Each structure stands twice: as C-alpha cells, then as structure tokens.
Amino acid sequence: MRFAFATLLAVTFLSPALAEEPSPGDLMVHQYFADQTAKLQDQPLDEIDSLEQWEARRDTLHKQYREMLGLEPWPEKTDLKATTTGTLERDRIVVEKIHFQSRPGLYVTANLYRPAKVEGKLPAVLYLCGHGRVVKDGVSYGNKSHYQHHGAWFARNGFVCLTLDSIQLGEILGKHRGSYDDSGQWWTNRGYTPAGVEAWNCVRAIDLLQSRDDVDPNKIGVTGRSGGGAYSWYIAALDDRIQAAVPVAGITDLQDHVVTGVVSGHCDCMFWVNTYQFDYAMLPALIAPRPLMIANTDYDPIFPVEGVERTHLAARKIYSLYGKAPNLALTIVPGPHADIQPLQIPAFYWLQKHLQGETPPIADVADKRFTVEELKVFDKIPEDEIVTSIEESFVPIAPAPKAPESPAEWETMAAEWKQLLLEKSFSGWPQKELPLPIANGKAKPAGKWQVAQHTLTTQKHVDLPLLQFTKSKANEDQPSTAKLIVVDDAGWEQWSKLASDDGNEPLPIADADQYASVFVLAPRGIGPTQWTQEKKAEIHTRRRYLLIGQSLDAMRIWDIRQAAKAANKLSGSKQVDIEAEGILAADTLYAAIFEPQIGSLHLIDPPADHREGPYLLNVRRFMNLPEAAAMAANDPQAPRTIKTDNDDLMSFSEQVKAVAGSPVQTTAKP
C-alpha cells in the first residue's frame, strides 16, 4: 500500500495533463531532481560514524542552520514589551491575552493558558499554530483561536501553555508566501524565509515564559501541528532550552518535497534557505539526545508517511550514538492531514512524561470552550507594526560598496565576493567539472553559413541544444573568433527557424560578420527543454531548485559557463564573446566572473538590481548586480569590454575602472 501511495504521488509531480504525455522538458527536470535529491539524501548525517564525529561537527552545523534561517549573526534580544490586554477565567483555567515584540515593531499575539490555582512553578508548553484561518467580517482572530483547545487542555492538566499566532493568518496578517505565489521571488536573493521569523518569535516566547514566576524555566516543551509542527522542529533544533518536543505533521524529507512534489502543498514558512544542501533529518539530529516524539498520520498528502519514516530512521542513528534511542519516538496513527484526537493524546502523554515526570490516564478531552472574539488580543492594530513588511528588514542587505582606492584593494574586494558567491549562492554547482560532453551535429548549408545542431550536456540529465553557425568561406588571414548568443524562448524560436531554413537571411545580430562562428544556447527550461508553463506547476518547479540548494538562475549561469567552453572547443577560438538580454544578460555577467575565456559582453536591457532578478541564494547579503558587473569587467586575469544600455548597472564599474583601468563601455541599446 505504501509503495502504491508513493508511486501515486510521484505521478502527481507530472499531473494533471503532464501525467498523460509529459514533455521532454518535464521528463528531463524530473530526472534531474531525482538524481540531485538522491545525492543529498540524509545529508549531512551520512558522513557521521561516531559520537565524537557528530559532536565535533554539531556546532558548525548548528551555526549553518541558524544562517539558513537568517539568524546568523544571532539577533539582539531587545525589550519584549510584553503586555496583557485582558484575562478570562473558565473551567478551572485562566487565559491571558498577550502581545510582545520579538524585535521592535515585530508584534507577536498570543494566548497564555494557566491553571486558575497555581502552587509553585509549573512546566510550560509552547504551542505553535498551523494555518487555521479564523476571519469574520474582514477581521482576523488569529490561528490561536482555532487551536485554543490544546492550550486549555494543558492548563487543565497542570501546565502553563503559551499559544502563539504565526505571521500568516495571525491577528496581524503578515505573509508566508514569497516563492509560493511569485509575489516575492526576491526573498531568495535576500536569504529570507518566514521560517526564520517564526523561529525567532519562538526564541523570544521562551524568554517570556522563563521570565514568569509561575514557570519552571528548566521544564519547557514544545508542540504544534502542520505549520506549527514545522516551527516545533525549528525551535527545538535551534534552542536547547526546549527539553521535550512533539512536532505533529510538520516534517518530511527532500525526496518527498522535491521528487514526489509535495512542495506544492507548502508555503515558504516550511523551509530554510538550503545554502548547505541539508536534508531534513538534520533537525532531529540537532535535537538529540533530548526527548522527541515525531507524530503523523498514515495518509497525510503533504507529509507522506514514507518521508516521515525515512527522517526518523536517519535521526535514530544520532540518538543511538548518544545511547538515548528511547528518547526518539515515532507515532503514526490512521487519518488524513487533520487535527485529530489520536494525534493529540500521544503528544499530551509525551510532554507529561518528560516535563511532569508522570503519565496519568488521559481522560480529559481537548475541546474548544471560548468564542474567537473572547481570545482577541488587539482592539486596534499598532501603527508601528512591521509584521506585514518584515521580509524587507529581517535579513539585512549589503550596503552599496565604496570605490576601491588601489588595484590591490580592488583585487581583495573582488576575491572576497567571488568566494562568497561560491559558498553562499552557487554551492549547488557540481563540485567536480567533468570533460565537456558534446554530441556533434552534422553541419549543413544555410546561406553564407554552415549550421550544426549540437547537444551540450552541462550536467547529468541536462542536455541542451547548442546551434553553431560557421562561415562557409572563412577569411584564412583572420584568426578564428566566436560569439555565443544566450536566448529566451522567443529568441530560440527565431534562431532555430533560421537554422532549419536554406535561405540567405542574415543572422539577426549586428556584428555577425566579425565572427567566424556564432553559437546559440537555450539554457535549461528554455526552448526544447522547456517544462510546463502552467503557472502553478512552473512556480513549484522553480521552488524545487531552491529546496536542493540551487536556483534556476544559478544553474542557468552554470549552463552559460559550459556553453562558453564548448564554443571555445568547437571553434578553436581562445575567447568567446557573449550577447544576452534581460535576466539572461545578468546571468551572463556571473558566468563571466568564473570563466576567463569569456571575452566581451553585449548586455541588452539587463536589470541593475537583484530585486528584479536574477534570483540567487543569499546574494544580497553581500553584493548586488553593479558589483557583479565590476567583477566581470575588471578581472585582473581577463579584463573585458562590457557594452550595455544600463548606466546604473555599470556605475560601480566606472569607479573601479578609474583605479583598475579596465575597458568598460556603456552604449545605447541597438
């Protein structure tokens, strides 16, 4: 049954129409994701064979994890300004309506449940809500009102329970969707994920709990389901003050997200920025050896049980190294993706056992006993809130650089940026470059040119079309020169039609006569390798790249690098000039930084700010496109001419040129 379920979900990757007749592009990208994901499965735990190895690496992995959440360096802990706006008392419990600021203006709304009669300090539970929309007449009452029954149960059974709103569907309606609906593709450049905000809100919630006189600061646990299950993972792995955890329906592995395709069911709050290409078993490993119960249903379509079990098995290795295997539990109950009682009871049991030290029979049902209006915190949303715009400030961007004062200073600046690009933005590139595979096409006449249609393999399962136009009568006194045109779908249609005609039409570039060979590349996802352009499916194809620590633009840059090498090899030229337009022009800039055999660049209508693309992991944390243009133009090993119509893009290059003396040109668009 489980095999059949997994197979069904795998087919869903190509559905609905694609499951019948997938295009070559869809098949190619599906095979690519399967191959890339297999290489990352259970990373970095596969490399660990002893407790000594794990403990030697744990601090580094924990720091990398914080970075992928946007929490490295660790943010300053500012005044929480915790405020109680009202209280309720019913059925032996008190509910405090609370808000606090996890950083100035970043308001968190919460309901705190406690027993009406408190003697001494009690263990506390941080309850984290999934997406439970509660909106009446345009007013949001927050996820916390939907999940109120959990907090009430804990309070009736001797706990203090703080139930947090998330920024999505909370009282203050923030956003969890940037890459999910294409409203914030630039989040990728920023290295921003709402998972980081949710994790930070949890850190500050623990601070609040520990500040209370009725809470035992050494007995704090966490649970939550769906999105709240994910945040339970994040905070338990992030903060060792969590002593026991029960994430419910909040995790699966890369195989399910990327290959099976359940990423399409999740907003961005579920994911870190996977700079270091980790699988999700790293989370329970970072929680080890503290008590952890993983809870899920057996037919959850967005957290398939197969991936949950694989994650559990991978983490069990670390718990066993600690000699604490019983501290890791797996509970699977029948049902769909829903907040059902069979999932609630094991969570109650686990937290009672590890925080209260006892396991009495659970006879008290978790049910809702308050109206949503009663649980509302704010009468009016604060004017200074930044919840609705937190993506603009949570991860700071690099300021515009100052011009270097000497060639040596410029070389240092460029070298540092290049290294950061390799570590933070292009870590998904192949680590070893293999001999460049080119399937040579047979040349045929096309007017003044001979044309050959090659196949260029830039990675396994990435076979791209590369056209080569060679002059029929080359000038023997002229050295062999080559140009590469990087095209979008419209450009590929134009050039491929030209390649199939036998007429005498000139090549559609102004400087064709300057070259003995002209090459045309359609990078992955363009032309013959285009996958479905149905909006939702196309968006989630791009998101899959992000989950494996890549981005579509980063891998297109890799394609351009390989095409430049192929053009050099096929033409016999020492350098190849490149022409591209729009986002592909900016991609070409980055390719030139890493390929000294790339000559002059002709960039038509490129963006001047990464906000407009291309979208590369983390790049705005340390640089922007003008810096990339300066690096490409002023490379001490391969200074090159850049012709473009965008003065803003080249502004920093002009400043560097004054020091480095490299040939930068800014010209009007032809």
XYZ file of C-alpha atoms in Angstrom:
670
model
C 0.000 0.000 0.000
C 2.780 2.442 0.895
C 4.631 1.744 -2.348
C 1.455 2.365 -4.297
C 0.861 5.625 -2.428
C 4.403 6.834 -3.147
C 4.035 5.898 -6.796
C 0.767 7.802 -6.994
C 2.390 10.908 -5.550
C 5.326 10.605 -7.935
C 2.917 10.635 -10.849
C 1.283 13.710 -9.315
C 4.536 15.578 -9.998
C 3.570 15.440 -13.674
C -0.182 15.925 -13.288
C -2.791 16.530 -14.400
C -2.129 16.797 -18.119
C 1.571 16.011 -17.823
C 0.909 12.610 -16.294
C -0.529 11.553 -19.657
C 2.112 12.886 -22.043
C 4.961 14.654 -20.240
C 7.085 16.852 -22.445
C 10.818 16.183 -22.884
C 11.479 19.202 -20.666
C 9.259 17.880 -17.869
C 10.850 14.449 -18.045
C 14.325 15.965 -18.042
C 13.765 18.160 -14.997
C 12.046 15.334 -13.104
C 15.030 13.037 -13.732
C 17.383 15.845 -12.743
C 15.625 16.453 -9.438
C 15.567 12.734 -8.645
C 19.318 12.468 -9.278
C 20.229 15.626 -7.341
C 17.986 14.729 -4.407
C 19.467 11.238 -4.151
C 22.902 12.816 -3.682
C 21.624 14.900 -0.768
C 19.547 12.242 0.980
C 20.225 12.216 4.745
C 22.997 14.816 4.428
C 24.975 15.620 6.470
C 24.247 12.623 8.728
C 25.528 10.017 6.268
C 29.042 11.267 6.962
C 28.788 10.647 10.722
C 30.021 7.319 12.128
C 30.704 8.096 15.804
C 29.542 10.365 18.593
C 32.936 12.080 18.523
C 32.475 12.935 14.852
C 28.983 14.258 15.494
C 29.953 16.408 18.465
C 32.948 17.764 16.555
C 30.631 18.909 13.761
C 27.498 19.840 15.689
C 28.455 23.437 16.496
C 29.319 24.140 12.866
C 26.097 22.544 11.650
C 24.097 24.489 14.222
C 25.677 27.744 13.045
C 24.931 26.889 9.408
C 21.356 26.074 10.397
C 20.974 29.486 12.053
C 22.380 31.115 8.928
C 19.864 29.314 6.702
C 17.076 30.738 8.886
C 18.509 34.260 8.656
C 19.602 34.159 12.315
C 23.378 34.353 11.897
C 24.701 36.545 13.312
C 22.382 35.997 16.252
C 19.963 38.958 16.536
C 19.987 41.287 19.503
C 17.417 40.480 22.168
C 15.558 43.745 22.667
C 12.912 44.582 25.280
C 9.907 42.290 24.779
C 7.466 44.968 25.964
C 5.121 42.143 26.954
C 1.597 43.419 27.504
C -1.536 41.695 28.808
C -4.665 43.240 27.294
C -7.201 41.147 29.193
C -7.916 37.900 31.045
C -10.615 35.227 31.030
C -11.414 32.601 33.638
C -13.481 29.498 32.965
C -13.415 25.764 33.715
C -10.555 25.989 36.219
C -8.263 27.897 33.859
C -7.214 31.487 33.230
C -6.444 32.835 29.778
C -4.177 35.874 29.457
C -4.376 37.792 26.185
C -0.795 38.835 25.491
C 1.293 40.576 22.888
C 5.053 41.087 22.850
C 7.644 42.408 20.402
C 10.272 39.895 19.358
C 12.130 42.884 17.915
C 10.910 46.471 17.810
C 7.629 46.579 15.903
C 7.534 42.814 15.295
C 4.429 42.106 17.353
C 3.520 38.567 18.377
C -0.027 37.897 19.563
C -0.625 35.014 21.945
C -2.981 33.465 24.475
C -1.430 32.138 27.659
C -3.373 29.368 29.414
C -2.662 28.525 33.070
C -4.445 26.790 35.926
C -6.693 29.114 37.926
C -4.872 27.951 41.037
C -1.087 27.780 40.788
C 1.145 26.462 43.524
C 4.847 26.855 42.831
C 6.460 26.766 39.412
C 4.861 24.708 36.639
C 6.280 23.134 33.490
C 5.408 25.115 30.382
C 4.473 24.209 26.816
C 4.963 26.454 23.814
C 2.086 25.598 21.459
C 2.693 26.633 17.846
C -0.242 27.013 15.494
C -0.629 25.800 11.968
C -2.635 27.741 9.427
C -6.119 27.826 10.948
C -7.881 30.746 9.291
C -10.401 32.485 11.533
C -11.745 35.630 9.862
C -15.138 37.244 10.489
C -16.363 40.336 8.658
C -12.841 41.010 7.465
C -11.343 40.792 10.976
C -8.696 38.136 11.679
C -8.867 36.491 15.099
C -5.662 34.551 14.594
C -4.653 30.924 14.381
C -4.507 30.820 18.174
C -8.307 30.978 18.429
C -8.595 27.978 16.085
C -6.129 25.925 18.172
C -7.399 27.071 21.586
C -8.354 23.555 22.744
C -4.709 22.493 23.025
C -3.764 25.325 25.375
C -6.850 24.778 27.505
C -6.080 21.067 27.888
C -2.522 21.754 29.046
C -3.736 24.325 31.590
C -6.345 21.937 32.999
C -3.605 19.359 33.412
C -1.024 21.378 35.292
C 0.917 23.252 32.610
C 1.365 26.853 31.609
C 0.795 26.941 27.838
C 1.651 29.877 25.568
C -0.178 29.589 22.237
C 1.400 31.772 19.524
C -0.075 33.227 16.384
C 2.038 32.855 13.271
C 2.531 35.843 10.991
C 0.360 34.156 8.342
C -3.311 34.323 9.382
C -2.467 35.861 12.745
C -4.248 38.883 14.147
C -1.770 40.977 12.164
C -1.870 39.446 8.705
C 1.702 39.005 7.527
C 2.957 36.845 4.660
C 4.350 33.339 4.436
C 4.258 33.266 0.650
C 7.005 34.710 -1.500
C 8.235 31.979 -3.819
C 4.943 30.078 -3.401
C 2.911 32.606 -5.392
C 5.735 34.549 -7.077
C 4.936 37.669 -5.058
C 8.434 37.643 -3.541
C 10.919 35.834 -5.746
C 13.457 38.339 -4.430
C 13.238 36.640 -0.999
C 15.719 34.159 -2.491
C 18.296 36.917 -3.062
C 17.715 38.256 0.420
C 18.247 34.850 2.018
C 14.885 35.423 3.699
C 12.456 32.764 4.841
C 9.445 33.306 7.120
C 10.571 30.141 8.907
C 13.322 32.299 10.383
C 10.861 34.874 11.699
C 8.701 32.149 13.237
C 11.767 30.574 14.847
C 12.878 33.924 16.273
C 9.388 34.595 17.651
C 9.649 31.210 19.388
C 13.039 32.086 20.883
C 11.564 35.255 22.373
C 8.463 33.353 23.544
C 10.763 31.109 25.596
C 12.342 34.254 27.036
C 8.874 35.407 28.048
C 7.981 32.066 29.648
C 11.236 31.951 31.587
C 10.573 35.421 32.952
C 7.330 34.345 34.618
C 7.116 33.475 38.301
C 4.726 30.564 37.613
C 7.012 28.781 35.089
C 9.845 26.366 35.826
C 12.495 27.708 33.403
C 14.123 24.275 33.112
C 10.956 22.449 32.083
C 9.777 23.893 28.790
C 8.441 21.792 25.923
C 7.031 22.487 22.500
C 4.380 21.028 20.241
C 2.208 22.103 17.317
C 0.845 20.697 14.102
C 1.206 21.350 10.368
C 2.971 24.723 10.112
C 3.171 24.664 13.901
C 4.711 21.225 13.646
C 7.406 22.688 11.420
C 8.095 25.543 13.837
C 8.253 22.970 16.652
C 11.095 21.331 14.742
C 12.836 24.625 14.119
C 12.769 25.926 17.688
C 13.653 22.574 19.298
C 16.686 22.262 16.995
C 17.590 25.921 17.480
C 17.200 26.357 21.230
C 18.449 23.860 23.816
C 16.086 25.331 26.408
C 13.389 23.137 24.864
C 13.513 19.979 26.975
C 10.924 17.870 25.122
C 9.250 18.195 21.739
C 6.333 16.718 19.810
C 6.184 18.113 16.267
C 2.973 16.885 14.650
C 2.568 16.606 10.868
C 5.399 19.063 10.318
C 8.206 17.275 8.519
C 9.105 15.087 5.610
C 12.308 14.718 3.606
C 13.728 16.151 0.391
C 12.657 13.099 -1.561
C 9.020 13.830 -0.787
C 9.273 17.586 -1.223
C 11.296 17.568 -4.435
C 10.780 14.253 -6.217
C 7.284 13.342 -5.102
C 6.366 17.010 -5.303
C 4.632 17.785 -2.005
C 6.384 21.173 -2.018
C 3.336 22.403 -3.937
C 1.267 21.993 -0.764
C 3.529 24.153 1.398
C 4.157 27.868 1.753
C 7.623 29.258 2.395
C 7.325 29.046 6.181
C 8.142 25.326 5.924
C 11.637 25.778 4.535
C 15.019 27.202 5.399
C 17.229 28.689 2.663
C 19.124 25.497 1.872
C 22.562 27.044 1.371
C 24.344 23.967 2.728
C 22.145 21.397 0.972
C 20.902 19.586 4.075
C 18.128 17.046 4.205
C 15.545 17.416 6.959
C 16.947 14.663 9.170
C 19.389 17.301 10.372
C 16.600 18.777 12.536
C 16.002 15.759 14.801
C 19.768 15.205 14.902
C 20.254 18.709 16.319
C 17.546 17.999 18.910
C 19.265 14.778 20.071
C 19.510 13.482 22.726
C 16.546 15.436 24.166
C 13.152 13.633 24.157
C 11.491 13.901 20.747
C 8.292 12.282 19.522
C 7.564 12.538 15.776
C 3.806 12.265 15.187
C 1.985 11.904 11.877
C -0.969 10.243 10.219
C -0.574 7.455 7.684
C -2.360 9.181 4.816
C -1.242 12.781 5.018
C -0.851 14.001 1.409
C 1.547 16.851 2.256
C 3.594 14.987 4.880
C 3.695 11.474 3.412
C 4.414 8.785 5.952
C 7.277 7.349 3.886
C 9.289 10.545 4.223
C 8.448 10.824 7.913
C 9.743 7.299 8.484
C 12.921 7.926 6.479
C 13.601 11.047 8.543
C 13.058 9.108 11.773
C 15.402 6.319 10.709
C 18.158 8.745 9.753
C 17.889 10.577 13.095
C 17.796 7.347 15.106
C 21.456 6.916 14.223
C 22.398 10.039 16.223
C 20.191 9.154 19.190
C 21.802 5.708 19.263
C 25.283 7.243 19.269
C 24.269 9.097 22.430
C 22.900 5.875 23.942
C 19.467 7.557 24.093
C 17.470 5.640 21.496
C 14.310 5.556 23.713
C 14.259 9.363 23.667
C 13.271 9.274 19.993
C 9.731 8.068 19.331
C 7.644 7.708 16.184
C 3.847 7.704 16.395
C 1.814 7.003 13.272
C -1.976 6.936 13.540
C -4.637 6.451 10.867
C -6.031 9.537 9.206
C -5.518 12.460 6.821
C -3.850 15.836 7.394
C -6.060 16.950 10.266
C -6.000 17.911 13.944
C -7.459 14.646 15.249
C -7.628 13.250 18.756
C -5.454 10.182 18.015
C -2.588 12.637 17.351
C -3.331 14.822 20.379
C -3.225 12.088 23.012
C 0.367 10.876 22.281
C 1.573 14.491 22.429
C -0.097 15.015 25.809
C 1.385 11.745 27.090
C 4.928 12.554 25.902
C 5.014 16.025 27.438
C 3.511 14.841 30.716
C 6.126 12.100 30.914
C 9.148 14.264 30.190
C 8.095 17.557 31.825
C 5.938 16.380 34.733
C 7.608 13.021 35.270
C 4.335 11.105 35.302
C 1.874 9.540 32.878
C -1.626 9.525 34.368
C -4.512 8.248 32.231
C -5.658 10.875 29.737
C -9.398 11.180 30.248
C -9.833 14.896 29.578
C -10.882 15.745 26.029
C -9.284 18.736 24.302
C -12.212 20.825 23.151
C -12.963 24.478 22.411
C -14.602 26.444 25.214
C -14.127 30.070 24.197
C -15.505 32.220 21.406
C -12.917 33.561 19.000
C -13.913 37.109 19.924
C -13.008 36.421 23.563
C -9.459 35.440 22.616
C -8.648 38.511 20.525
C -5.642 40.467 21.808
C -5.795 43.792 19.959
C -8.697 46.198 19.700
C -6.630 48.102 17.135
C -3.545 47.037 15.215
C -0.498 49.079 16.343
C 0.599 51.706 13.866
C 4.287 50.857 14.349
C 3.902 47.164 13.442
C 6.372 45.713 10.935
C 4.795 42.252 10.776
C 3.248 42.987 7.381
C 6.596 44.095 5.944
C 9.082 42.011 7.952
C 10.523 40.463 4.779
C 12.013 43.897 3.997
C 14.149 44.064 7.141
C 14.515 40.697 8.898
C 17.643 39.807 6.907
C 19.738 42.930 6.218
C 21.151 43.582 2.766
C 24.670 44.702 1.956
C 25.100 48.460 1.505
C 26.473 49.842 -1.745
C 30.256 49.424 -1.660
C 32.764 52.239 -1.564
C 35.071 52.561 -4.549
C 38.475 50.908 -4.025
C 41.476 53.178 -3.603
C 44.031 50.928 -5.276
C 44.255 47.930 -7.639
C 45.296 45.753 -4.675
C 42.226 46.777 -2.690
C 40.013 46.014 -5.687
C 41.552 42.561 -6.107
C 40.831 41.829 -2.436
C 37.216 43.020 -2.703
C 36.551 41.004 -5.856
C 38.194 37.875 -4.450
C 36.065 38.042 -1.291
C 32.841 38.435 -3.274
C 33.798 35.592 -5.590
C 34.400 33.287 -2.642
C 31.096 34.280 -1.033
C 29.298 33.585 -4.300
C 30.750 30.081 -4.403
C 29.877 29.376 -0.763
C 26.509 31.114 -0.384
C 24.934 31.350 -3.853
C 26.488 28.683 -6.082
C 27.129 25.826 -3.654
C 24.722 23.765 -5.764
C 27.075 23.822 -8.744
C 28.819 20.499 -9.461
C 31.889 20.181 -7.267
C 33.908 18.478 -9.996
C 33.860 19.589 -13.591
C 33.826 16.621 -15.929
C 35.121 16.600 -19.513
C 32.607 18.585 -21.517
C 30.286 16.155 -23.373
C 29.175 17.480 -26.770
C 27.229 15.440 -29.277
C 28.440 16.949 -32.538
C 25.748 17.703 -35.058
C 26.361 17.410 -38.780
C 26.827 20.769 -40.487
C 24.573 21.753 -43.378
C 24.496 24.840 -45.606
C 22.353 27.827 -44.544
C 23.125 30.654 -46.963
C 26.506 32.215 -46.142
C 26.783 29.950 -43.128
C 27.132 26.291 -42.300
C 24.869 25.331 -39.380
C 25.245 22.410 -36.968
C 22.863 21.458 -34.177
C 24.817 20.131 -31.190
C 23.675 18.673 -27.888
C 25.555 20.017 -24.873
C 25.381 18.087 -21.591
C 26.059 20.517 -18.761
C 25.057 18.062 -16.007
C 23.594 14.611 -15.808
C 20.027 14.815 -17.187
C 20.631 18.316 -18.576
C 21.034 18.029 -22.351
C 20.767 21.407 -24.039
C 20.575 22.489 -27.693
C 23.568 24.425 -28.987
C 23.460 25.792 -32.529
C 26.689 26.602 -34.364
C 26.728 28.895 -37.393
C 30.102 28.847 -39.175
C 31.013 30.994 -42.158
C 31.043 28.967 -45.351
C 34.031 30.916 -46.617
C 36.167 31.976 -43.712
C 38.963 34.507 -44.128
C 42.106 32.443 -43.645
C 44.066 35.541 -42.600
C 41.568 36.294 -39.820
C 42.003 34.402 -36.552
C 39.097 32.216 -35.529
C 36.643 34.233 -33.441
C 33.399 33.125 -31.811
C 30.294 34.621 -30.287
C 27.681 32.983 -28.066
C 24.091 34.213 -28.078
C 22.098 33.220 -24.967
C 18.409 33.245 -25.859
C 14.979 33.093 -24.284
C 12.029 31.208 -25.814
C 11.293 33.865 -28.436
C 14.962 34.048 -29.390
C 15.243 30.281 -29.648
C 12.239 30.150 -31.986
C 13.850 32.771 -34.225
C 17.290 31.154 -34.344
C 16.073 27.566 -34.703
C 13.870 28.593 -37.627
C 16.904 30.228 -39.219
C 18.894 27.034 -38.682
C 16.250 24.949 -40.443
C 15.961 27.260 -43.478
C 18.174 27.028 -46.542
C 17.831 30.710 -47.454
C 20.280 33.567 -47.370
C 18.796 35.542 -44.480
C 21.468 37.288 -42.397
C 21.984 36.307 -38.797
C 19.890 38.576 -36.512
C 22.830 40.239 -34.758
C 24.511 43.433 -35.899
C 28.100 42.203 -35.649
C 27.773 38.728 -37.218
C 30.405 39.460 -39.889
C 33.053 39.954 -37.175
C 32.896 36.279 -36.211
C 33.892 33.062 -37.874
C 31.432 31.146 -35.649
C 28.234 32.154 -33.891
C 26.741 29.842 -31.269
C 23.218 29.954 -29.860
C 22.335 28.469 -26.460
C 18.903 27.894 -24.950
C 19.664 27.271 -21.236
C 17.658 24.727 -19.243
C 13.922 25.278 -19.200
C 14.026 27.251 -22.466
C 13.196 26.078 -25.977
C 13.342 22.286 -26.413
C 13.885 21.700 -22.663
C 11.009 23.914 -21.560
C 8.841 22.323 -18.872
C 5.171 23.064 -18.411
C 4.363 26.763 -18.282
C 1.081 26.250 -16.435
C 1.604 28.889 -13.743
C 1.334 26.868 -10.547
C 3.334 23.903 -11.830
C 6.044 26.183 -13.260
C 6.376 28.059 -9.960
C 6.816 24.839 -7.995
C 9.420 23.586 -10.464
C 11.489 26.665 -9.633
C 10.876 26.123 -5.910
C 12.281 22.600 -6.169
C 15.604 24.075 -7.212
C 15.619 26.154 -4.020
C 14.961 23.119 -1.834
C 18.093 21.367 -3.087
C 20.262 24.427 -2.505
C 20.188 25.741 -6.055
C 18.181 28.262 -8.017
C 17.106 28.128 -11.625
C 19.167 31.216 -12.446
C 22.238 29.799 -10.699
C 22.041 26.650 -12.789
C 21.459 28.648 -15.977
C 24.658 30.510 -15.144
C 26.341 27.107 -14.964
C 24.876 26.277 -18.401
C 26.278 29.502 -19.857
C 29.712 28.713 -18.423
C 29.683 25.284 -20.041
C 28.405 26.660 -23.354
C 31.261 29.187 -23.449
C 33.745 26.334 -23.009
C 32.005 24.324 -25.712
C 32.106 27.279 -28.091
C 35.832 27.677 -27.486
C 36.386 23.989 -28.091
C 34.229 23.718 -31.229
C 35.503 26.910 -32.854
C 39.135 26.725 -31.810
C 38.962 30.306 -30.569
C 40.758 31.478 -27.452
C 37.850 33.617 -26.317
C 34.136 33.727 -26.942
C 32.115 36.932 -26.755
C 28.568 36.677 -25.388
C 25.342 38.530 -26.088
C 22.195 38.168 -23.962
C 19.123 40.120 -22.997
C 17.159 40.768 -19.803
C 17.671 38.404 -16.865
C 19.852 36.165 -19.053
C 22.158 39.148 -19.563
C 22.643 39.362 -15.800
C 23.195 35.598 -15.673
C 25.908 36.096 -18.287
C 27.690 38.594 -16.025
C 28.067 35.940 -13.356
C 29.238 33.349 -15.873
C 31.967 35.744 -16.997
C 33.220 36.155 -13.416
C 34.090 32.454 -13.334
C 35.233 31.878 -16.947
C 38.322 33.827 -18.103
C 37.865 32.551 -21.670
C 34.681 34.635 -21.942
C 35.510 37.787 -23.894
C 33.461 40.927 -24.384
C 29.835 41.070 -23.275
C 26.893 42.715 -25.002
C 24.114 43.018 -22.428
C 20.746 44.235 -23.704
C 18.259 45.639 -21.198
C 19.755 43.931 -18.122
C 18.462 44.663 -14.618
C 20.629 46.788 -12.333
C 19.271 45.432 -9.040
C 18.726 41.843 -7.930
C 15.227 42.778 -6.803
C 14.334 42.416 -10.498
C 16.363 39.209 -10.886
C 18.258 37.046 -11.388
C 17.360 35.121 -8.231
C 20.375 33.625 -6.471
C 20.554 32.304 -2.924
C 21.682 34.923 -0.382
C 23.405 37.200 -2.884
C 22.010 40.455 -1.473
C 23.506 39.675 1.900
C 26.893 40.662 0.476
C 26.609 42.221 -3.013
C 24.382 43.417 -5.859
C 24.453 43.454 -9.665
C 26.664 46.563 -10.090
C 29.350 44.746 -8.096
C 28.969 41.704 -10.363
C 29.363 43.924 -13.425
C 32.512 45.451 -11.942
C 33.941 41.991 -11.245
C 33.237 40.843 -14.799
C 34.664 43.991 -16.395
C 37.669 44.485 -14.144
C 39.020 40.964 -13.754
C 42.818 41.298 -13.498
C 43.205 37.940 -15.236
C 40.697 38.660 -18.022
C 39.678 42.325 -18.339
C 36.841 42.594 -20.809
C 34.665 45.122 -22.570
C 31.037 45.289 -21.492
C 28.589 47.067 -23.768
C 25.178 47.762 -22.303
C 22.340 50.255 -22.271
C 22.015 50.328 -18.478
C 24.105 53.092 -16.914
C 23.025 52.148 -13.381
C 24.374 48.632 -13.821
C 27.798 49.962 -14.832
C 28.081 52.829 -12.340
C 30.328 50.968 -9.903
C 32.385 49.542 -12.786
C 33.200 53.083 -13.864
C 34.504 53.823 -10.364
C 36.630 50.686 -10.359
C 37.846 51.406 -13.865
C 39.360 54.644 -12.624
C 41.550 52.539 -10.337
C 41.996 49.288 -12.279
C 41.987 50.796 -15.785
C 39.815 48.109 -17.381
C 37.834 48.610 -20.616
C 34.217 49.325 -19.600
C 31.804 50.641 -22.214
C 28.228 51.813 -21.797
C 26.367 52.192 -25.092
C 22.823 52.689 -26.226
C 20.696 49.642 -26.979
C 20.964 48.790 -30.699
